[in-house]
mmCIF file of C-alpha atoms in Angstrom:
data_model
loop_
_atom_site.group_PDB
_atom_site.id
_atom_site.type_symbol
_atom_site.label_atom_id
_atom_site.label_comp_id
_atom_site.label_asym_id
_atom_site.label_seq_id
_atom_site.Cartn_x
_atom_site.Cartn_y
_atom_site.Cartn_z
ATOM 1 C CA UNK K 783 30.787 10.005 -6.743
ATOM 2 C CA UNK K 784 34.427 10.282 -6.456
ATOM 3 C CA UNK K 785 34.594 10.643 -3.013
ATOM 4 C CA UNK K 786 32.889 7.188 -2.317
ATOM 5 C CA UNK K 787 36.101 6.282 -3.694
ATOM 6 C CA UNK K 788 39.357 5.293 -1.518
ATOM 7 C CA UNK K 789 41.648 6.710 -4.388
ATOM 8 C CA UNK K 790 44.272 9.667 -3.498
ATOM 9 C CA UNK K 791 42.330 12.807 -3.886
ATOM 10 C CA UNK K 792 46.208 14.404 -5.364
ATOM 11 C CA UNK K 793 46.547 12.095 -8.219
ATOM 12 C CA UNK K 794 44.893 12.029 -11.571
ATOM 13 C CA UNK K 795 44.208 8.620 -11.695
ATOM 14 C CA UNK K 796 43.228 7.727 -15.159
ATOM 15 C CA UNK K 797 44.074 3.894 -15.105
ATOM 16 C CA UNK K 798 41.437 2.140 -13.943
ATOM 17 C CA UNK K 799 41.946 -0.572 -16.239
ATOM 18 C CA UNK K 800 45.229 -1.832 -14.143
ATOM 19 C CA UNK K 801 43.679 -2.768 -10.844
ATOM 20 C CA UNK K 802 40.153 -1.333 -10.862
ATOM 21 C CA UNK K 803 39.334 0.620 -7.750
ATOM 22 C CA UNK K 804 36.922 -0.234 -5.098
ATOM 23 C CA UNK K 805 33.889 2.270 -3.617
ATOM 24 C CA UNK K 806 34.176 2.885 0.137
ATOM 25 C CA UNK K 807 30.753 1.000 0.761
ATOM 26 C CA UNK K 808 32.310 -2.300 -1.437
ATOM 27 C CA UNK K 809 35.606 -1.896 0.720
ATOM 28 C CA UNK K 810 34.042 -1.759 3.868
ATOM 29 C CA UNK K 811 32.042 -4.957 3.433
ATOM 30 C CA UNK K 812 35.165 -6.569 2.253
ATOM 31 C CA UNK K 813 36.806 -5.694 5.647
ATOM 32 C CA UNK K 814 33.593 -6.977 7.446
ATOM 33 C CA UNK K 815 34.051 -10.159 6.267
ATOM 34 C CA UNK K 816 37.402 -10.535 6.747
ATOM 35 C CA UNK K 817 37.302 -8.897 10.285
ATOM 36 C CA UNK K 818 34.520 -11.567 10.918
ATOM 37 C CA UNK K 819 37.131 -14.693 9.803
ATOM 38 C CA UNK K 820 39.572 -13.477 11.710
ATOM 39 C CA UNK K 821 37.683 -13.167 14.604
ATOM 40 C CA UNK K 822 36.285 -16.664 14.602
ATOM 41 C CA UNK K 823 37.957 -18.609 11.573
ATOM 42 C CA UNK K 824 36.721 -22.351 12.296
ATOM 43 C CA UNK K 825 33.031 -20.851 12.603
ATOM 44 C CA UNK K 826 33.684 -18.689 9.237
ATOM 45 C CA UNK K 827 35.453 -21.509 6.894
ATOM 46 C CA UNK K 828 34.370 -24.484 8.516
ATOM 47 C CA UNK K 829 31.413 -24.912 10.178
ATOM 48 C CA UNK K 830 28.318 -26.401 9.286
ATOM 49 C CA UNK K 831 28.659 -25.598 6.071
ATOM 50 C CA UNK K 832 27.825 -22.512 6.286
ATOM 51 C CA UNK K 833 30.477 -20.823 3.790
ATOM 52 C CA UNK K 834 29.452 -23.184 1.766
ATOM 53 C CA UNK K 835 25.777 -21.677 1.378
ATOM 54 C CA UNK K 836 27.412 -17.730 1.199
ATOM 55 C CA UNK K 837 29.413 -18.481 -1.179
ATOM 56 C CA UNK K 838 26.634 -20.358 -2.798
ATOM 57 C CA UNK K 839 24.573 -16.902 -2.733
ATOM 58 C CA UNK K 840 27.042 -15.076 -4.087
ATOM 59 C CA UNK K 841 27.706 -16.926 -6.794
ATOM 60 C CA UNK K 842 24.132 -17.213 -7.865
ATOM 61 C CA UNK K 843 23.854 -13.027 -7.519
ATOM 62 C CA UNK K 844 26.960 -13.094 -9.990
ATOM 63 C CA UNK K 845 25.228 -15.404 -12.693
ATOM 64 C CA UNK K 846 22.067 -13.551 -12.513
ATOM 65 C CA UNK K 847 24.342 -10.001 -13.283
ATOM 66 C CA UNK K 848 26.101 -11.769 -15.900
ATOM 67 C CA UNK K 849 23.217 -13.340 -17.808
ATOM 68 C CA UNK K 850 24.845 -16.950 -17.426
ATOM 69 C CA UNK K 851 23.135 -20.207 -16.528
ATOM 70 C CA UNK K 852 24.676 -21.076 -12.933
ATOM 71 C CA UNK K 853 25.618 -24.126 -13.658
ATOM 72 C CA UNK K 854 28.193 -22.882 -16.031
ATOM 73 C CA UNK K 855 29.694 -20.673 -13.473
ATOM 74 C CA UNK K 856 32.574 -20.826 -10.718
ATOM 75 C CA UNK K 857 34.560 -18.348 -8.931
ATOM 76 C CA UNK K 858 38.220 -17.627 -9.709
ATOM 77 C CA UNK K 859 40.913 -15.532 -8.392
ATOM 78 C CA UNK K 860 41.020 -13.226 -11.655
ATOM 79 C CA UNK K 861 40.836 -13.755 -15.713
ATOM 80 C CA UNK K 862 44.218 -14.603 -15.640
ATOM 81 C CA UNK K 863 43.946 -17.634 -13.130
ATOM 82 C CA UNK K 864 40.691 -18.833 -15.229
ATOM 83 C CA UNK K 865 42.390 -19.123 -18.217
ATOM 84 C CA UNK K 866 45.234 -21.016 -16.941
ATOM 85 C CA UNK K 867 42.513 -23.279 -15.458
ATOM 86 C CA UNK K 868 41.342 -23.934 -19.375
ATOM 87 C CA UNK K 869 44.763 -23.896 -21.132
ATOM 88 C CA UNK K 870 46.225 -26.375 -19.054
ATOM 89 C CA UNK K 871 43.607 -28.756 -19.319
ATOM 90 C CA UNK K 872 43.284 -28.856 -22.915
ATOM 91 C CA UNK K 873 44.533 -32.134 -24.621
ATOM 92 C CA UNK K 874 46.392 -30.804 -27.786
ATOM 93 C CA UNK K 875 48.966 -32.469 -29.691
ATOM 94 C CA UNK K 876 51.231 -31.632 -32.457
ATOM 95 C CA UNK K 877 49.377 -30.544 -36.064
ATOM 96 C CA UNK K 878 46.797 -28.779 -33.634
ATOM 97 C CA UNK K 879 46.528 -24.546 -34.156
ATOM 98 C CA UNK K 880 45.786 -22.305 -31.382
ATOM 99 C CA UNK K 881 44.156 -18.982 -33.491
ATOM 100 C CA UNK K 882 44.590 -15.821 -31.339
ATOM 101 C CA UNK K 883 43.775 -12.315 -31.491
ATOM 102 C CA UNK K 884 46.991 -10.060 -33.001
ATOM 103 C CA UNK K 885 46.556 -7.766 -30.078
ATOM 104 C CA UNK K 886 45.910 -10.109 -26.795
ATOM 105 C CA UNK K 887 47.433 -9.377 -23.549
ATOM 106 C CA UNK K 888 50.560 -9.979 -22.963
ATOM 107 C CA UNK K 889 50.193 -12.544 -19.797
ATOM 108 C CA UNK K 890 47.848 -14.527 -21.670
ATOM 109 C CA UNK K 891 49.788 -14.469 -24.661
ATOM 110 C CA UNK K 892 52.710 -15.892 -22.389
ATOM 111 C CA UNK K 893 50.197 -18.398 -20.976
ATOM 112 C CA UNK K 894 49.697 -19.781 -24.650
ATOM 113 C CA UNK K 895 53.293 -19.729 -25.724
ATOM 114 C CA UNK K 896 53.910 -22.225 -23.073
ATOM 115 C CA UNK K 897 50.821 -24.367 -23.563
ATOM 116 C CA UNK K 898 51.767 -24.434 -27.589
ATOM 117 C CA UNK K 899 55.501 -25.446 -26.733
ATOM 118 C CA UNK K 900 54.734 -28.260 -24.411
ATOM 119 C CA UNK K 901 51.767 -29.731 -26.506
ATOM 120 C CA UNK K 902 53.504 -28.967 -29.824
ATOM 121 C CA UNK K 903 50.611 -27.091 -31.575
ATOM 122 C CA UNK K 904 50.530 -24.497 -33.609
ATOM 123 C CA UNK K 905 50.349 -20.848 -32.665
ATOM 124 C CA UNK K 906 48.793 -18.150 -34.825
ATOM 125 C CA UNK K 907 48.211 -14.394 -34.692
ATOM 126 C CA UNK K 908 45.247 -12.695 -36.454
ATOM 127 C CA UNK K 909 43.729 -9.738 -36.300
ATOM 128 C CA UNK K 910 40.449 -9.781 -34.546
ATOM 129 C CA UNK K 911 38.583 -9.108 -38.364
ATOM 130 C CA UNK K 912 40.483 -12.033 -39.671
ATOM 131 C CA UNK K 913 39.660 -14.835 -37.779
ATOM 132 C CA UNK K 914 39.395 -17.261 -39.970
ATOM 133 C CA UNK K 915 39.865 -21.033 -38.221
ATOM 134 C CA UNK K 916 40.025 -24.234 -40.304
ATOM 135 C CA UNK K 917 40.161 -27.899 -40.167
ATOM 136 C CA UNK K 918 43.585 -27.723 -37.513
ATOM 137 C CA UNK K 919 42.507 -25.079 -35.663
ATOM 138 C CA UNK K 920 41.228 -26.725 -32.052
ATOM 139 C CA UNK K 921 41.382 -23.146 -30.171
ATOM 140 C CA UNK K 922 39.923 -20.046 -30.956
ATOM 141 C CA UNK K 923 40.673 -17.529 -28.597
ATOM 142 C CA UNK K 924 39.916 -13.345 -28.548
ATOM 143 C CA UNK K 925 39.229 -10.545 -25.870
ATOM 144 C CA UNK K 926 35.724 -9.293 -25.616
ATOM 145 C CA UNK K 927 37.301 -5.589 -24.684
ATOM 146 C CA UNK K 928 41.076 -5.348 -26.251
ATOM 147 C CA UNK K 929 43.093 -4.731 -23.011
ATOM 148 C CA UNK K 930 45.206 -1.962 -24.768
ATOM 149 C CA UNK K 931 42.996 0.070 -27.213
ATOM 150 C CA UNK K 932 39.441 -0.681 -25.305
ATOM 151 C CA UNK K 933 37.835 -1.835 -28.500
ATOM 152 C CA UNK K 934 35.213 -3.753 -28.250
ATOM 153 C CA UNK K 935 34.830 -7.037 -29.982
ATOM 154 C CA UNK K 936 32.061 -8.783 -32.040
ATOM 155 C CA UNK K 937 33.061 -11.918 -29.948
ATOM 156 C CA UNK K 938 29.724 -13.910 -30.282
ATOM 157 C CA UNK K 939 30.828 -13.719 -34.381
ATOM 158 C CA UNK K 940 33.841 -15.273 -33.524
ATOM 159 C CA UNK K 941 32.408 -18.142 -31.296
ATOM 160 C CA UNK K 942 30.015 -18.618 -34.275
ATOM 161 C CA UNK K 943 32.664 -19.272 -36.763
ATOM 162 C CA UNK K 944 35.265 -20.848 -33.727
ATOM 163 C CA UNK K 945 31.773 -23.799 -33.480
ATOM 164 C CA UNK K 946 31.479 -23.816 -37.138
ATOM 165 C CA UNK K 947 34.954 -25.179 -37.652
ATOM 166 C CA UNK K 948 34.453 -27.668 -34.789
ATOM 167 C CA UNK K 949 37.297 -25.628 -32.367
ATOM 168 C CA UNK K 950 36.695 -24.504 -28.961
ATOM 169 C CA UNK K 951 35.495 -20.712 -28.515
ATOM 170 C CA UNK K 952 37.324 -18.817 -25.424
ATOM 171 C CA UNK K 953 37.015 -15.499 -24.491
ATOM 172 C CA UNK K 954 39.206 -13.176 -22.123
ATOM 173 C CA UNK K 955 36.571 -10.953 -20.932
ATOM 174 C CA UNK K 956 38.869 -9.131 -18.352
ATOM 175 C CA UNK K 957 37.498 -5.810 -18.758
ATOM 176 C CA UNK K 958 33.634 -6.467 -19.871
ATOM 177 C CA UNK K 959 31.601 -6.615 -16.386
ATOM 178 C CA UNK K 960 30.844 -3.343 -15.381
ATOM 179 C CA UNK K 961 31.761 -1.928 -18.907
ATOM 180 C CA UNK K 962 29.200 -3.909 -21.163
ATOM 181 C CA UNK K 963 25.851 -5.091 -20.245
ATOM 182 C CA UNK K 964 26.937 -8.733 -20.014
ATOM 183 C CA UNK K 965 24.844 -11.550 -21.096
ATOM 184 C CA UNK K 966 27.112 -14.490 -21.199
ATOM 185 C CA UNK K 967 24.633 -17.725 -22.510
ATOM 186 C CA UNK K 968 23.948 -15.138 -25.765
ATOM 187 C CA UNK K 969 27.396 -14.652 -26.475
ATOM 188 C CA UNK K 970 27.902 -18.365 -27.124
ATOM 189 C CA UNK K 971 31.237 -18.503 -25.969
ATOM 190 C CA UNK K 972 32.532 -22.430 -25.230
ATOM 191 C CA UNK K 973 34.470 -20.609 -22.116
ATOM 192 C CA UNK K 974 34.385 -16.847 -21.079
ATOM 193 C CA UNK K 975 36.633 -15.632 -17.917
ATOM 194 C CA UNK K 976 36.452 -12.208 -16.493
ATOM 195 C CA UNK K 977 37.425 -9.992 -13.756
ATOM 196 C CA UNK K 978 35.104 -8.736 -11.115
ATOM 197 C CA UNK K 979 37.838 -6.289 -9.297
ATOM 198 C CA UNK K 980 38.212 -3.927 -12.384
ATOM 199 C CA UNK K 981 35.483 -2.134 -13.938
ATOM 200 C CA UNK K 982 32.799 -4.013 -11.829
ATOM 201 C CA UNK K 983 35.012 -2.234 -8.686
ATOM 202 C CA UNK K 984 34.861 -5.364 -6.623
ATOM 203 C CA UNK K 985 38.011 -5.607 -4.169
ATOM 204 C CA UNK K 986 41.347 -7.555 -5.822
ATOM 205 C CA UNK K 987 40.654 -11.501 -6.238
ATOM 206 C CA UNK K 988 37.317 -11.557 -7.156
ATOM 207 C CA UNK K 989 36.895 -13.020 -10.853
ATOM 208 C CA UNK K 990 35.424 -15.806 -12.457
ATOM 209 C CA UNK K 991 35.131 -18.718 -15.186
ATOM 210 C CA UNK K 992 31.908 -19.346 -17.334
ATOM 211 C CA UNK K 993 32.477 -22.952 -19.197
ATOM 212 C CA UNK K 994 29.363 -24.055 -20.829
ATOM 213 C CA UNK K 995 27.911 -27.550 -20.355
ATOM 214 C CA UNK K 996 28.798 -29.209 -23.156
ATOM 215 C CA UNK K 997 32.583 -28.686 -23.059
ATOM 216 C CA UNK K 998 32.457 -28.926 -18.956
ATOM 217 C CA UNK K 999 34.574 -32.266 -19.344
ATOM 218 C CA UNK K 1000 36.971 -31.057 -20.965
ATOM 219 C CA UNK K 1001 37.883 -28.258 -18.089
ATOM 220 C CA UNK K 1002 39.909 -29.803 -14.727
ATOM 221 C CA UNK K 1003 40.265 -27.753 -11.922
ATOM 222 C CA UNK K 1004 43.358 -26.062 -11.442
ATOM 223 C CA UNK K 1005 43.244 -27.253 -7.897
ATOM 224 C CA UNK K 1006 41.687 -30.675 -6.281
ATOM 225 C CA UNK K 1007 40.720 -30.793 -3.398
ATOM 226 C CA UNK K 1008 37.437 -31.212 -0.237
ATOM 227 C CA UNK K 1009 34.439 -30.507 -3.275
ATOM 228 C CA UNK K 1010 35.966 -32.575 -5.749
ATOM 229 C CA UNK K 1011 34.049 -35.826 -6.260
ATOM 230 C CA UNK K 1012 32.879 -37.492 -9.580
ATOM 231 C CA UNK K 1013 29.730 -37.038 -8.860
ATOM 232 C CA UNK K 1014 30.429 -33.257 -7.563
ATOM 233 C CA UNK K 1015 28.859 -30.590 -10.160
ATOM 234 C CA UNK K 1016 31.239 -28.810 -12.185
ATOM 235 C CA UNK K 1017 30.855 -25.587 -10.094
ATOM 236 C CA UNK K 1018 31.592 -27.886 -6.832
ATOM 237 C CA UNK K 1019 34.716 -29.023 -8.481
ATOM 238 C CA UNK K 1020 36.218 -26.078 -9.280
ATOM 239 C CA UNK K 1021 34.810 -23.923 -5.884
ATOM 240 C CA UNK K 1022 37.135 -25.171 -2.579
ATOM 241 C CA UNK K 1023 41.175 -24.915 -3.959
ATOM 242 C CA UNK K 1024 42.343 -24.907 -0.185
ATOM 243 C CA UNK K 1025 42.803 -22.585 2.665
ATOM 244 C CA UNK K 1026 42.159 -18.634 1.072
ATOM 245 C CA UNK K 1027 40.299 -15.640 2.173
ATOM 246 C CA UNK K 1028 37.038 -15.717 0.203
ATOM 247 C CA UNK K 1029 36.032 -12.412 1.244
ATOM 248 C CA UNK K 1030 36.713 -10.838 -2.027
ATOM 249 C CA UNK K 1031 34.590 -13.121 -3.676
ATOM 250 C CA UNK K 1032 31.736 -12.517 -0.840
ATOM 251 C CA UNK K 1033 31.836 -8.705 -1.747
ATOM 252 C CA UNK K 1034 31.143 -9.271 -5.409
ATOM 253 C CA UNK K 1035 26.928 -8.735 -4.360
ATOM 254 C CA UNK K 1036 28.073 -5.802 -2.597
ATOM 255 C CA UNK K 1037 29.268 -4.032 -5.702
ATOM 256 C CA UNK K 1038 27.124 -5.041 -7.998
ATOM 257 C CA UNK K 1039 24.245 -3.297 -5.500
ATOM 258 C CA UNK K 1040 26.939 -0.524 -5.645
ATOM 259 C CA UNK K 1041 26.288 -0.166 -9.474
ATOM 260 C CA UNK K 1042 22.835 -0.491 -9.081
ATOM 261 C CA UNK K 1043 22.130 1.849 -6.505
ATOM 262 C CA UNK K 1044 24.378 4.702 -8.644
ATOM 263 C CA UNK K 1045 22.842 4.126 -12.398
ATOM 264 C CA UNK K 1046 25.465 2.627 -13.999
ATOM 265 C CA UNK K 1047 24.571 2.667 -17.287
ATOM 266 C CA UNK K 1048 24.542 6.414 -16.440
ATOM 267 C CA UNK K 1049 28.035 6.291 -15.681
ATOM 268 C CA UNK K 1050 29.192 4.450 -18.858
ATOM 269 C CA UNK K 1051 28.035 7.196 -20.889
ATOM 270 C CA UNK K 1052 29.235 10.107 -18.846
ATOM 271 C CA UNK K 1053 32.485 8.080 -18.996
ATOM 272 C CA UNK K 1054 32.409 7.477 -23.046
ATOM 273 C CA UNK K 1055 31.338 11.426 -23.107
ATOM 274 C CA UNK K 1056 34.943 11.835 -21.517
ATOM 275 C CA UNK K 1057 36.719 10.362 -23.700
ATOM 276 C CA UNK K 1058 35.254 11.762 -26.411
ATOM 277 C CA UNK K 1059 36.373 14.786 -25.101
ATOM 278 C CA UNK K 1060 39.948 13.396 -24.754
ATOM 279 C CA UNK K 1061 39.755 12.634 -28.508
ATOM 280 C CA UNK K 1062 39.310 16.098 -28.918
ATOM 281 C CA UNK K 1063 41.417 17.679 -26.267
ATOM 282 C CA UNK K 1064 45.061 15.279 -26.593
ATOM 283 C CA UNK K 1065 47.230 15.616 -29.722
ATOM 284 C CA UNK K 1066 46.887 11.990 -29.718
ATOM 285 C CA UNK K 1067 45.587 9.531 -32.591
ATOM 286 C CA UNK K 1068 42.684 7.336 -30.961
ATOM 287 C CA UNK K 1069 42.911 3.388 -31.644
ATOM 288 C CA UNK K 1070 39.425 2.629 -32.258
ATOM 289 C CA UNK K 1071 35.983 4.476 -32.231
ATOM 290 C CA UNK K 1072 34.651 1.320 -30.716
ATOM 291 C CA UNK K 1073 34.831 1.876 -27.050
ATOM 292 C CA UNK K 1074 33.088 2.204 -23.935
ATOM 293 C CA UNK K 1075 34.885 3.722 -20.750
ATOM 294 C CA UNK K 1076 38.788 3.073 -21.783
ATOM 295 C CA UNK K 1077 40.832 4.260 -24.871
ATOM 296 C CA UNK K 1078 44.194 3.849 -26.064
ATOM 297 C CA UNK K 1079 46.054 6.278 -28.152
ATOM 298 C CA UNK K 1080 49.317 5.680 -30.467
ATOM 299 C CA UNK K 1081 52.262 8.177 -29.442
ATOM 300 C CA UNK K 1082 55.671 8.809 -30.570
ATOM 301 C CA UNK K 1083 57.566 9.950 -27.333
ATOM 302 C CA UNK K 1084 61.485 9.732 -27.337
ATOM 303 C CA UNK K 1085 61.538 8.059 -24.147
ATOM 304 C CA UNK K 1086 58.014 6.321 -24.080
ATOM 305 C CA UNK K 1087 59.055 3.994 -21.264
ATOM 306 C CA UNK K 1088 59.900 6.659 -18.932
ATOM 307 C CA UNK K 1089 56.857 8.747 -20.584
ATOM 308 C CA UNK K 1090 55.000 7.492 -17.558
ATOM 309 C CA UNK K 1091 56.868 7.750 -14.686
ATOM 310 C CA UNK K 1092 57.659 11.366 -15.597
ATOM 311 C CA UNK K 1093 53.715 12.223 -15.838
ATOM 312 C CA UNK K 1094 53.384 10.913 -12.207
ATOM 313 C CA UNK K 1095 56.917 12.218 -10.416
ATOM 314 C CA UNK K 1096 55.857 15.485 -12.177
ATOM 315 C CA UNK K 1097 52.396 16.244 -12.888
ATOM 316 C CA UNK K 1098 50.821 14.003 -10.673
ATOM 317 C CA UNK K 1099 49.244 11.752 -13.221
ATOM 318 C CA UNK K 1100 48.780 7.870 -13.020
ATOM 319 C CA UNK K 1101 48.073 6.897 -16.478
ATOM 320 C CA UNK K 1102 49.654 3.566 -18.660
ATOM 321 C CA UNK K 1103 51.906 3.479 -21.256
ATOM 322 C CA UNK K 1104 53.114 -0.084 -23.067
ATOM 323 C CA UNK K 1105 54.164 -1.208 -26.237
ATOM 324 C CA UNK K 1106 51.718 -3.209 -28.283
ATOM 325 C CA UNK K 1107 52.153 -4.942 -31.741
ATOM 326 C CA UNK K 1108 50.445 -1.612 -33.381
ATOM 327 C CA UNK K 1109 53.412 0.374 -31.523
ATOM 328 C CA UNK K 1110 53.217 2.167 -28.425
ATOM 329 C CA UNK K 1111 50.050 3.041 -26.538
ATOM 330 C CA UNK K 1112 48.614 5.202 -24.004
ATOM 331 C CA UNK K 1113 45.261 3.965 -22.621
ATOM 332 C CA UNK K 1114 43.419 6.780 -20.801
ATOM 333 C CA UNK K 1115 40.392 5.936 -18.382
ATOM 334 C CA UNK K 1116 38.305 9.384 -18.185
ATOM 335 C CA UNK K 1117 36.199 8.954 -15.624
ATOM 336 C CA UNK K 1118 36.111 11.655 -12.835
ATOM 337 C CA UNK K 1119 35.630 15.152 -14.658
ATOM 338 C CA UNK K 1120 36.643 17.623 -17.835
ATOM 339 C CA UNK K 1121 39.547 18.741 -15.117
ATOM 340 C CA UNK K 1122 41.336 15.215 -15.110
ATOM 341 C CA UNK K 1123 41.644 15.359 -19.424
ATOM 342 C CA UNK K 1124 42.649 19.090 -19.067
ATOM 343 C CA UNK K 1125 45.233 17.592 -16.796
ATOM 344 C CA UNK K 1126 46.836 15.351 -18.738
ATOM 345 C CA UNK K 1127 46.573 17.986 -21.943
ATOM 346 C CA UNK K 1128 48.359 20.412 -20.493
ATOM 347 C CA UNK K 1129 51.436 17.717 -19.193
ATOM 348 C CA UNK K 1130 51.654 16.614 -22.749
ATOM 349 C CA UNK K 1131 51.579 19.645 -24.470
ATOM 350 C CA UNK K 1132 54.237 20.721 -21.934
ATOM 351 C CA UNK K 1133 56.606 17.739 -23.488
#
């Protein structure tokens, strides 16, 4: 399938994870729609409510991919966004803990910083195994797929414990539709956010926020504005934010038929086949054996921040490198052919 893809045909691209990447039939719906509001934008945005009912559609086609009861869903710009949406609205105080994962992304780890500085709570690392919250802790949060090894998380064990202590369950789910078979009411997760523009290849602003019923009045909308009424359903309340372009969010159907049409389950395991082969192939110590289409390896490099930029300026090769609290990583997407892992063999073994 890789030429259904838009990506440079020169470059090794084994970072997926980043940005995603978006299949030619995906893009070119995306460009429909915007080439349709730009060609009559009071008849696109405004009239008759008729965005209204397509967004409607494809937010129902999302909930029914996802497994998640509608009313517990709403668009969002990406994870990120979504979880600023829940962190901000939370009403903690001083003596309160917020219990995260040791090995959370670094944006979202920024996001609680902040939130735990102005409220005055409490903020505590664990690893993912350890999650142990008590009588203080009012937040429980953890990533479904660890952003930087691609391990995969018994989350709905930690939202089981998180309700058992009386704190509120959230998961960053950034990289799990399109990996994982998602079924989101299962999981049991208080709040879940995700991405639709990385691994479910929908185009750049499509994401979302799952927030279940109970806990609904506890989320505000990051934005107020036409749909927000008190009697407005939380998915009303959280859908119009102002003027944007909402075609990324009317592609998401698009790419999910994408999936569909191309076996994706198919793909995952070609994909985990590949990087089994990478385990094999790089002189590189794998982070976990618990992963689906993403793995990160440790590696001692001399220069590991320029480790990256020379494997693109010389070989070609887009692939990440970061430091993590478990030292510094390289997470390798696999998910063209043998001849990409080869690739990136040969450039390190050249080092």
């Amino acid at each position: 399938m890789k030429e259904l893809f838009l990506l440079d045909p020169d470059v090794v691209y084994l970072n997926h994870g980043s940005f995603g990447a978006c299949p030619r039939p995906v893009f070119e719906r995306y460009q429909e729609l915007q080439r349709e509001l730009e060609r009559e934008p009071v008849e696109f945005m405004g009239r008759e409510r008729r965005l209204g009912e397509r967004f409607e559609a494809a937010r129902l086609r999302l909930a029914e991919y996802l497994g998640a009861d509608p009313g517990s869903l709403a668009f969002a710009p990406n994870a990120s966004t979504a979880l600023d949406t829940v962190a901000r609205s939370l009403a903690l105080r001083s003596g309160d803990e917020i219990l995260v994962g040791e090995d959370e992304y670094g944006g979202v780890m920024r996001l609680w910083a902040f939130v735990a500085a102005r409220s005055g709570a409490t903020l505590r690392c664990a690893p993912f195994d350890d999650i142990d919250p008590h009588e203080r802790t009012r937040v429980v949060f953890c990533s479904h797929v660890e952003w930087s090894s691609g391990r995969v998380n018994d989350v709905a064990e930690a939202c089981r414990r998180a309700r058992a202590a009386g704190a509120l369950s959230i998961v960053d789910g950034a990289h799990a539709p399109g990996q994982l078979e998602l079924a989101l009411d299962a999981i049991g997760a208080d709040v879940y956010s995700g991405n639709c523009h990385k691994w479910l290849c929908a185009p750049k602003g499509s994401g979302f926020l799952y927030v279940r019923p109970e806990v609904q009045e506890l989320i505000e909308p990051l934005v107020v504005s036409w749909d927000w009424e008190e009697s407005s359903t939380w998915p009303e309340q959280n859908r119009w934010q102002g003027t944007r372009d909402p075609s990324a969010y009317l592609s998401v159907p698009a790419a999910i038929e994408f999936q569909e049409e191309h076996d994706w389950p198919a793909v995952r395991r070609r994909s985990h086949a590949l990087l089994d082969h990478a385990r094999d192939r790089l002189a590189l110590e794998p982070l976990t054996d618990d992963f689906v289409q993403m793995l990160g390896f440790s590696i001692d490099a001399e220069n590991p921040t320029g480790l990256t930029r020379w494997l693109f300026d010389e070989h070609r090769i887009e692939v990440p490198v970061f430091e993590t609290s478990r030292g510094w990583v390289m997470r390798v997407q696999a998910y063209n052919d043998e001849a990409d892992v080869e690739a990136l063999a040969r450039a390190l073994a050249s080092l």
